[in-house]
JSON list of C-alpha atoms in Angstrom, two decimals:
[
{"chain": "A", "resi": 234, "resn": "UNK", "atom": "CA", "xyz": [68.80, -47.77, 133.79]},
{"chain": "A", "resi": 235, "resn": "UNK", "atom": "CA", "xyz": [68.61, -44.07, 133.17]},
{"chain": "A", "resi": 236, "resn": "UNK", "atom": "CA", "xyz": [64.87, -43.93, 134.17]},
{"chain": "A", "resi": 237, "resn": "UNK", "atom": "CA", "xyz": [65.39, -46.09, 137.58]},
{"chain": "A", "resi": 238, "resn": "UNK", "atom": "CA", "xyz": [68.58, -43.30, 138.29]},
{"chain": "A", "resi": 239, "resn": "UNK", "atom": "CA", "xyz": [66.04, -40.36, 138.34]},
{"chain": "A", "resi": 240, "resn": "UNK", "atom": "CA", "xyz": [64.42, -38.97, 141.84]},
{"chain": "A", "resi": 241, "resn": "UNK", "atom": "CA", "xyz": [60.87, -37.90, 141.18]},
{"chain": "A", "resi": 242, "resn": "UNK", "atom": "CA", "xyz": [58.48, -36.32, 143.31]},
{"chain": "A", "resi": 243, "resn": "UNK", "atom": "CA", "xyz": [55.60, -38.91, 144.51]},
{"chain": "A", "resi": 244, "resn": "UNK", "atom": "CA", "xyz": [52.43, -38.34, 143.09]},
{"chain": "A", "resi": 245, "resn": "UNK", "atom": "CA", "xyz": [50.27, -37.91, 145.79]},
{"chain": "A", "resi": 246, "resn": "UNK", "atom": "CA", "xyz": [52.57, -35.21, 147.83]},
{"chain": "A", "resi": 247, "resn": "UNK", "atom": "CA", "xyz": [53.27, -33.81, 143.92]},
{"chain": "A", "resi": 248, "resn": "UNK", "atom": "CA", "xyz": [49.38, -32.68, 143.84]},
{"chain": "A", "resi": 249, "resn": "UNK", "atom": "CA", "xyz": [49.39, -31.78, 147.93]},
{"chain": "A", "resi": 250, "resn": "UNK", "atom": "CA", "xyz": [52.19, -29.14, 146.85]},
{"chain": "A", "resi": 251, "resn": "UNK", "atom": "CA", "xyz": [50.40, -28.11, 143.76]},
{"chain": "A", "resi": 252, "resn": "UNK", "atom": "CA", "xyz": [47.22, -27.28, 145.67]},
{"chain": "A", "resi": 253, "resn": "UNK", "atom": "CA", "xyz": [48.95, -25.59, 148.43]},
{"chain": "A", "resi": 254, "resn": "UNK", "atom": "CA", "xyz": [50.67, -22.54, 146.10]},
{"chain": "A", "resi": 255, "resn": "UNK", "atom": "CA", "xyz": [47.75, -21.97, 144.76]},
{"chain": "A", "resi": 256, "resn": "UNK", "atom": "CA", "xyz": [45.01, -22.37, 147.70]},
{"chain": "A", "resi": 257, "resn": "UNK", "atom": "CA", "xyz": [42.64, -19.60, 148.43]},
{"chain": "A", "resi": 258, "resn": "UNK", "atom": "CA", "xyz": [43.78, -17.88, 144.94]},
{"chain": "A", "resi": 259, "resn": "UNK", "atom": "CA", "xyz": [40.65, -17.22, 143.07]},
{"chain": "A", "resi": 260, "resn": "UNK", "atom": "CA", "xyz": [42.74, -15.58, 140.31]},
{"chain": "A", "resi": 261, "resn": "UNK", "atom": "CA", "xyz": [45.24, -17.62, 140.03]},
{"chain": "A", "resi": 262, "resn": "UNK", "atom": "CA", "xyz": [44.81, -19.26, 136.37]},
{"chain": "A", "resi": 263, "resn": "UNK", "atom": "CA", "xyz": [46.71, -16.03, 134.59]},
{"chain": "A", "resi": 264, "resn": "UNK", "atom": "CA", "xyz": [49.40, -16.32, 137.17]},
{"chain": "A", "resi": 265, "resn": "UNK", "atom": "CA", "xyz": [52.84, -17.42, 136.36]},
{"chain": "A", "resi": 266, "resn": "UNK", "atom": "CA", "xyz": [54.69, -20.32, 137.93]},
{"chain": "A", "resi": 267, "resn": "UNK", "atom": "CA", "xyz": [58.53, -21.08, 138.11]},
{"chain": "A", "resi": 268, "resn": "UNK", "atom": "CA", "xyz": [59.79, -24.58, 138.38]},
{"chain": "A", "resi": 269, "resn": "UNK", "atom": "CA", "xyz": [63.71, -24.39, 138.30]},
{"chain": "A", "resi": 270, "resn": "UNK", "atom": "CA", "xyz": [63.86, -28.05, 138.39]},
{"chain": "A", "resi": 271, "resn": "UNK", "atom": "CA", "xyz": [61.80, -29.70, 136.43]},
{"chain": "A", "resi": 272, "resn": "UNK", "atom": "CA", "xyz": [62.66, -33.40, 136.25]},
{"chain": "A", "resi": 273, "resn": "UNK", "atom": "CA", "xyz": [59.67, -34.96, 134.91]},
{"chain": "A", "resi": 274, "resn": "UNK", "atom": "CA", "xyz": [57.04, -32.33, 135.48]},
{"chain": "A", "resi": 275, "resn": "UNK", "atom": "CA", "xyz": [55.05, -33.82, 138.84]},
{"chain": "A", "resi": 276, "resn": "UNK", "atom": "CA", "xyz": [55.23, -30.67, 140.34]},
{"chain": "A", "resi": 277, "resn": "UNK", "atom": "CA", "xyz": [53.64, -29.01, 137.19]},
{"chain": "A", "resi": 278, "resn": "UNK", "atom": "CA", "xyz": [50.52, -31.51, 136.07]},
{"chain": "A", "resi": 279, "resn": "UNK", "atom": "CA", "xyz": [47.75, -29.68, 138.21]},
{"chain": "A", "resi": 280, "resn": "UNK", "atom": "CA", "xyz": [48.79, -26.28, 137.46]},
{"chain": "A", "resi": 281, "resn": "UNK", "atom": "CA", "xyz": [49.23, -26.44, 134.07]},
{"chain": "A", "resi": 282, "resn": "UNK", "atom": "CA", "xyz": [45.71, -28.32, 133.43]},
{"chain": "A", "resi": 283, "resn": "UNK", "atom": "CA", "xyz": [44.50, -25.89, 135.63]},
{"chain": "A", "resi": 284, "resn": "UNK", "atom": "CA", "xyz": [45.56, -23.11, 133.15]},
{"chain": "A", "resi": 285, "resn": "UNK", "atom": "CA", "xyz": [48.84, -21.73, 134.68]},
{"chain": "A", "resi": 286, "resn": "UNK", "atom": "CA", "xyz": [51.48, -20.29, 132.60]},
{"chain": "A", "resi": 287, "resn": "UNK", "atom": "CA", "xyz": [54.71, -22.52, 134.08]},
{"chain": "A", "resi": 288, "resn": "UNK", "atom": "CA", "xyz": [58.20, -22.12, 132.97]},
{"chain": "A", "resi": 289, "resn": "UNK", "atom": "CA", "xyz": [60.28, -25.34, 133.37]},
{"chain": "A", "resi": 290, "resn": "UNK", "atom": "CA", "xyz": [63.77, -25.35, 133.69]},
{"chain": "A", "resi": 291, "resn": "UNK", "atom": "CA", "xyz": [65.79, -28.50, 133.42]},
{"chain": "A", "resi": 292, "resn": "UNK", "atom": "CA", "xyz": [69.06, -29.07, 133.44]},
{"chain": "A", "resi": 293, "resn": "UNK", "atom": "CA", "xyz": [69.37, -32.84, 132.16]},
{"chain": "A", "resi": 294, "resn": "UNK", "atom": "CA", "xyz": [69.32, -32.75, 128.16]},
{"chain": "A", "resi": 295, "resn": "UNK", "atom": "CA", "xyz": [68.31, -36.25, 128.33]},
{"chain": "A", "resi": 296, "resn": "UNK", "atom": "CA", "xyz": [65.16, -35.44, 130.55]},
{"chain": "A", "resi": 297, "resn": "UNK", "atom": "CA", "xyz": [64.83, -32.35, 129.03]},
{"chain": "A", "resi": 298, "resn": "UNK", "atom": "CA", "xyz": [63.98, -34.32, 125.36]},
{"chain": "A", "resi": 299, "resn": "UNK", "atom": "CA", "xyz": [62.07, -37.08, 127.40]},
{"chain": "A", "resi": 300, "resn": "UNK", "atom": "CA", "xyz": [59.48, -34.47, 128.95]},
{"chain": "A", "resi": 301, "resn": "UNK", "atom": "CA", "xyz": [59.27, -31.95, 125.76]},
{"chain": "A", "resi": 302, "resn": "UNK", "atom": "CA", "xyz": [57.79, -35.03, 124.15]},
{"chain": "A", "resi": 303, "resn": "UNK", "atom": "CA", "xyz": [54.79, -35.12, 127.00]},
{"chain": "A", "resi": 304, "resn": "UNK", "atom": "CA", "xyz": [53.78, -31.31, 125.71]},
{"chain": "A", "resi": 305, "resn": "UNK", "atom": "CA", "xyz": [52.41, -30.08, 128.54]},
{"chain": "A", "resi": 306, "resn": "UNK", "atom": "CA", "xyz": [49.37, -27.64, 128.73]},
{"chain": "A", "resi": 307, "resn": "UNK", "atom": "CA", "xyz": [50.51, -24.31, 129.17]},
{"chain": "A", "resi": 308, "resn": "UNK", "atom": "CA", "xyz": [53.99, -25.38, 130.20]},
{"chain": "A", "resi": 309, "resn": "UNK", "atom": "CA", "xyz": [57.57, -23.58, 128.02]},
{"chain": "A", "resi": 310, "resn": "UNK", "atom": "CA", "xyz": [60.40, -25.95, 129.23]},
{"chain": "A", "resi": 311, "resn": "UNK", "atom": "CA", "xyz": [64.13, -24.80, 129.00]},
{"chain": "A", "resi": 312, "resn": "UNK", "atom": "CA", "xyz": [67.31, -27.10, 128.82]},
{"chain": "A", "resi": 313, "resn": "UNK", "atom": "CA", "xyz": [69.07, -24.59, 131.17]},
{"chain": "A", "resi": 314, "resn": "UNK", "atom": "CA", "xyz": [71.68, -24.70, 134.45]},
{"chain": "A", "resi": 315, "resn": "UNK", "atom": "CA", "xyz": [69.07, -22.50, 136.99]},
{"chain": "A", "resi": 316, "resn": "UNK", "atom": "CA", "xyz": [72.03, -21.71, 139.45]},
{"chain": "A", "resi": 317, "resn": "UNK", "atom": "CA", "xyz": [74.45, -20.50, 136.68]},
{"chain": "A", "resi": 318, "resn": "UNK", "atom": "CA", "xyz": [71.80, -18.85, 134.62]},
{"chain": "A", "resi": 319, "resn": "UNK", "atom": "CA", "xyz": [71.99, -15.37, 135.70]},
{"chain": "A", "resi": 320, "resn": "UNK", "atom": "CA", "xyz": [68.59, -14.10, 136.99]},
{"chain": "A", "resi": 321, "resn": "UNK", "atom": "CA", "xyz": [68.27, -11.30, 134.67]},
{"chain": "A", "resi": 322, "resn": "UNK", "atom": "CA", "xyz": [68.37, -14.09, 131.89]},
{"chain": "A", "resi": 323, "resn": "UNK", "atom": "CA", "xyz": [65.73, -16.15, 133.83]},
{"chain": "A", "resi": 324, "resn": "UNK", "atom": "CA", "xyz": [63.16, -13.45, 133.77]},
{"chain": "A", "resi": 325, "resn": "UNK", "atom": "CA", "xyz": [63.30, -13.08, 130.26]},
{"chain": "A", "resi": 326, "resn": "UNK", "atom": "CA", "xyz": [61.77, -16.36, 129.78]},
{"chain": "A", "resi": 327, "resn": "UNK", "atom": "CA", "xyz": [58.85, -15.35, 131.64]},
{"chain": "A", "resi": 328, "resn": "UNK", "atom": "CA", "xyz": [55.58, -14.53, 130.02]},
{"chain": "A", "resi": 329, "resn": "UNK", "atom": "CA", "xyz": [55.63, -11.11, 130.25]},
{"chain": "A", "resi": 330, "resn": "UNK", "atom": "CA", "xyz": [59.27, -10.31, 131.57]},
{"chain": "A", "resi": 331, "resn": "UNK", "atom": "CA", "xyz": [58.02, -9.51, 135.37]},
{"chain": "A", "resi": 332, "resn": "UNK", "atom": "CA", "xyz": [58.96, -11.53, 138.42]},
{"chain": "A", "resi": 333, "resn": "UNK", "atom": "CA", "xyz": [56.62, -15.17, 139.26]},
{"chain": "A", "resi": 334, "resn": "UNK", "atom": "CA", "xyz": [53.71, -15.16, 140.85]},
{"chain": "A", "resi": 335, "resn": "UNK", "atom": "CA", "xyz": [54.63, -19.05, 142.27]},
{"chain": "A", "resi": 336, "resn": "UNK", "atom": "CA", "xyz": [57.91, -20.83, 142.78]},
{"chain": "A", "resi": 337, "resn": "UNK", "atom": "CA", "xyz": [57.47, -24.78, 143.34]},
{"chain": "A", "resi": 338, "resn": "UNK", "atom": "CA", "xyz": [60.22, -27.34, 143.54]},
{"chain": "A", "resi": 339, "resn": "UNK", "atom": "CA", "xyz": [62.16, -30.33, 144.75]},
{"chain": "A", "resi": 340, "resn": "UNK", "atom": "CA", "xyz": [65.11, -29.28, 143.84]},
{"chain": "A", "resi": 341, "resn": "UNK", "atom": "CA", "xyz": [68.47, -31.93, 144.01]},
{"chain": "A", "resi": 342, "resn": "UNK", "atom": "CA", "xyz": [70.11, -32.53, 147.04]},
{"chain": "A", "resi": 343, "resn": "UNK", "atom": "CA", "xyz": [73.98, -32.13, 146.36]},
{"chain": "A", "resi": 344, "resn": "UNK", "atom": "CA", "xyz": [76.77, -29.78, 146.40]},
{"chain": "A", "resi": 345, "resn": "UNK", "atom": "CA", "xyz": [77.38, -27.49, 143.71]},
{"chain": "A", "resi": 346, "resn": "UNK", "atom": "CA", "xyz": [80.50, -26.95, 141.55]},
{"chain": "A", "resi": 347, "resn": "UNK", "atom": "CA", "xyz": [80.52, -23.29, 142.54]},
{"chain": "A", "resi": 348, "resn": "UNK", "atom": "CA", "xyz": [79.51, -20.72, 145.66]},
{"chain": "A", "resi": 349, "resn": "UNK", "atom": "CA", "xyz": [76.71, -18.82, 145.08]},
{"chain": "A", "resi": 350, "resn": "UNK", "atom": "CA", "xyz": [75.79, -15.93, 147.21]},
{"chain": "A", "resi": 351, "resn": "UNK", "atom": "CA", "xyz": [72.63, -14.96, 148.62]},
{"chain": "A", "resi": 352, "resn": "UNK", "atom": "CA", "xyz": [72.47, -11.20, 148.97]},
{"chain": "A", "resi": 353, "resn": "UNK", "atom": "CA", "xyz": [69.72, -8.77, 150.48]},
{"chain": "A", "resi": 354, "resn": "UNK", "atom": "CA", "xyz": [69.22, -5.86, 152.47]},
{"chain": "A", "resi": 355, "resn": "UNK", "atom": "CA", "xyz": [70.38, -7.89, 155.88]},
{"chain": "A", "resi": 356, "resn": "UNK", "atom": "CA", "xyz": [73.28, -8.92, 154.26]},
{"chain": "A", "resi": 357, "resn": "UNK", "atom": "CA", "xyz": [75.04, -12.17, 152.61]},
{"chain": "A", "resi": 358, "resn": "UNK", "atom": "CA", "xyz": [75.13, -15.67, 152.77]},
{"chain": "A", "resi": 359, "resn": "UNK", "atom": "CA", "xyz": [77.90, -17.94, 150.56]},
{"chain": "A", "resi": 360, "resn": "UNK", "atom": "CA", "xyz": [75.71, -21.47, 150.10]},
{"chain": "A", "resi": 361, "resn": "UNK", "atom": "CA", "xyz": [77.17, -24.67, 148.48]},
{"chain": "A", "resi": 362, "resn": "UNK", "atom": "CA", "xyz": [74.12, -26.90, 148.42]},
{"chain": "A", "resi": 363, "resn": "UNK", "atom": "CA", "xyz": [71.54, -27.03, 145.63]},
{"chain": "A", "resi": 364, "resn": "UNK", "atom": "CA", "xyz": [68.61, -27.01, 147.07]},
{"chain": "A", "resi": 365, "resn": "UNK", "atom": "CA", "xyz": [69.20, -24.08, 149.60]},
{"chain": "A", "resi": 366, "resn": "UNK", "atom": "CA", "xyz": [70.70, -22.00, 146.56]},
{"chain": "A", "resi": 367, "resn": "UNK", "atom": "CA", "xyz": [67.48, -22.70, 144.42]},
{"chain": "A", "resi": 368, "resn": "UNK", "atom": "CA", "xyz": [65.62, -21.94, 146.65]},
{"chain": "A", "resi": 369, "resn": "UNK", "atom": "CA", "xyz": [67.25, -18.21, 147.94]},
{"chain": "A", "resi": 370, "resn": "UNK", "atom": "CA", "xyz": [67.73, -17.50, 144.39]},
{"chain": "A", "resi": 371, "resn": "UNK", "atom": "CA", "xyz": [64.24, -18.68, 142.99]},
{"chain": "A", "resi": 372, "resn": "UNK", "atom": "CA", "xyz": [62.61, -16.05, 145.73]},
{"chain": "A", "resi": 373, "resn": "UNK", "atom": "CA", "xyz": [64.77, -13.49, 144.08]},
{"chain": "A", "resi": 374, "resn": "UNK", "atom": "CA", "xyz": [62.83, -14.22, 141.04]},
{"chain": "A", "resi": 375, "resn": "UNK", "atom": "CA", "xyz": [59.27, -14.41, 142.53]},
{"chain": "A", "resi": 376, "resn": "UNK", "atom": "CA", "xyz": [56.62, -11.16, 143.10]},
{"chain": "A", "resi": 377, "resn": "UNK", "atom": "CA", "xyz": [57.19, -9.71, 146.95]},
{"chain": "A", "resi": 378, "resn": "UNK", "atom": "CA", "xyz": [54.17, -11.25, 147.96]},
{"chain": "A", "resi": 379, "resn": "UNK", "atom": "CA", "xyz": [54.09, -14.27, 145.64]},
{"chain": "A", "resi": 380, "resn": "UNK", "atom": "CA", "xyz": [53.81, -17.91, 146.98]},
{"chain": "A", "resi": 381, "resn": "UNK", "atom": "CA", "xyz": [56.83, -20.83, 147.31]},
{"chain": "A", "resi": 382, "resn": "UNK", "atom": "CA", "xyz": [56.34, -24.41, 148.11]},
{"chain": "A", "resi": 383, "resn": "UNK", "atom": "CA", "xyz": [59.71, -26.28, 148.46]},
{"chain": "A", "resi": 384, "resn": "UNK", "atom": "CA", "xyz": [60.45, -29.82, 149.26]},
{"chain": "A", "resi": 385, "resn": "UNK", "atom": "CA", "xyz": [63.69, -30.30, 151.21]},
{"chain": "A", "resi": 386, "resn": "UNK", "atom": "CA", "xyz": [65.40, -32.55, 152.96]},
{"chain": "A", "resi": 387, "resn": "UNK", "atom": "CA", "xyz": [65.16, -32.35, 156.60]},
{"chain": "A", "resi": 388, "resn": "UNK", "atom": "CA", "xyz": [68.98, -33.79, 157.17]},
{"chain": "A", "resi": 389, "resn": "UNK", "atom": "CA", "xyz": [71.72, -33.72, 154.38]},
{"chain": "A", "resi": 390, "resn": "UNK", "atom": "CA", "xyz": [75.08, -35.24, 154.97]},
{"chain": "A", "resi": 391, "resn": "UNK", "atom": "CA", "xyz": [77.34, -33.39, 152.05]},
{"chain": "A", "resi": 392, "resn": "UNK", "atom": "CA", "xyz": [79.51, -36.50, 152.47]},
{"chain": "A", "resi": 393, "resn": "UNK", "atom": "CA", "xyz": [76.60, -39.30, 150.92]},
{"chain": "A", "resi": 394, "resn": "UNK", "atom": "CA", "xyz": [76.09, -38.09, 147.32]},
{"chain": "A", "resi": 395, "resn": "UNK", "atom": "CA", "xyz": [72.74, -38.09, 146.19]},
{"chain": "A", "resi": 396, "resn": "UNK", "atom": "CA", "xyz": [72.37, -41.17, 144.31]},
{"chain": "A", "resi": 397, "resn": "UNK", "atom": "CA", "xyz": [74.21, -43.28, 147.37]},
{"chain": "A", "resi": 398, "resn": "UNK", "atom": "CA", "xyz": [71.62, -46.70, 148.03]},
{"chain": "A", "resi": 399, "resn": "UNK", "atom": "CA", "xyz": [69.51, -46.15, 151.14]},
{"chain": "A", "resi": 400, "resn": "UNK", "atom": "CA", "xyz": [72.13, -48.63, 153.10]},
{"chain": "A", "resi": 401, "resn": "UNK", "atom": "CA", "xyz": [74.67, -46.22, 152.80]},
{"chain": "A", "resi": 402, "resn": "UNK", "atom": "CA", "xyz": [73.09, -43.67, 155.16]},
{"chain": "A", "resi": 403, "resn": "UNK", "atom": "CA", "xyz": [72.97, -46.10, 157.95]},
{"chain": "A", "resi": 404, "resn": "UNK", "atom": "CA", "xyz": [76.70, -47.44, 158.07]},
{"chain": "A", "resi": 405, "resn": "UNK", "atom": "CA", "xyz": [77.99, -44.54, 159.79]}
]
């Protein structure tokens, strides 16, 4: 079952994560948001009721059409790879073409088909994993003093792929 296949955000840490980028921001309704993974939009119900502008990214074309059918509020989603869309690209689907005010996500927890590299003024870093790469280059595409809230995994064994049964990652 496609559906049963999916990892989704629970509801209830969803709306903690949602009210922790935007805590303590009285002007935060006219603010942008980026969510480079999308999935089924938890991470984007408060915000976007709440009047931010949210770009949605979401790789899965099935998922993509499931979730364009919900219309959400102040939401533009795009059927797009985030780690091989080139940045430049990325900010052109923003509102008004400047860097995000918030970055949210809980992003997938596998290796990629490709390196990406992580460069700033203290140098490089080649990462493999999807989550750590979405989340270096989403910062790259949020305002210097803008706000991220990430969900990651606090252990990742590159050897379990993501979808393994819970069993799995005790039969080592």
């Amino acid at each position: 079952d496609y559906l049963a296949s999916q990892y989704s955000t629970p509801s209830p840490l969803a709306f903690i994560m949602q009210r922790l980028l935007i805590a303590g921001d009285p002007t935060s309704s006219w603010k942008s948001v980026l969510n480079p993974m999308f999935g089924y939009g938890a991470l984007s119900v408060f915000l976007s009721k709440h009047g931010l502008k949210t770009e949605g990214i979401e790789i899965n074309k099935k998922t993509f059409d499931l979730i364009k059918e919900a219309n959400f509020e102040n939401t533009r989603l795009h059927n797009l790879d985030f780690i091989d869309t080139p940045n430049e690209q990325l900010l052109e689907l923003t509102y008004n073409r400047a860097p995000f005010k918030y970055v949210i996500s809980s992003p997938a927890c596998l290796i990629s088909k490709s390196k990406f590299e992580y460069r700033d003024k203290h140098g490089s870093i080649e990462l493999e994993r999807i989550d750590l790469i979405t989340l270096l280059k989403s910062l790259l595409l949020r305002e210097y003093q803008g706000r991220t809230v990430f969900l990651l995994p606090y252990f990742m064994d590159p050897n379990i792929p993501f979808t393994a049964d819970q069993d799995a990652l005790y039969k080592k």
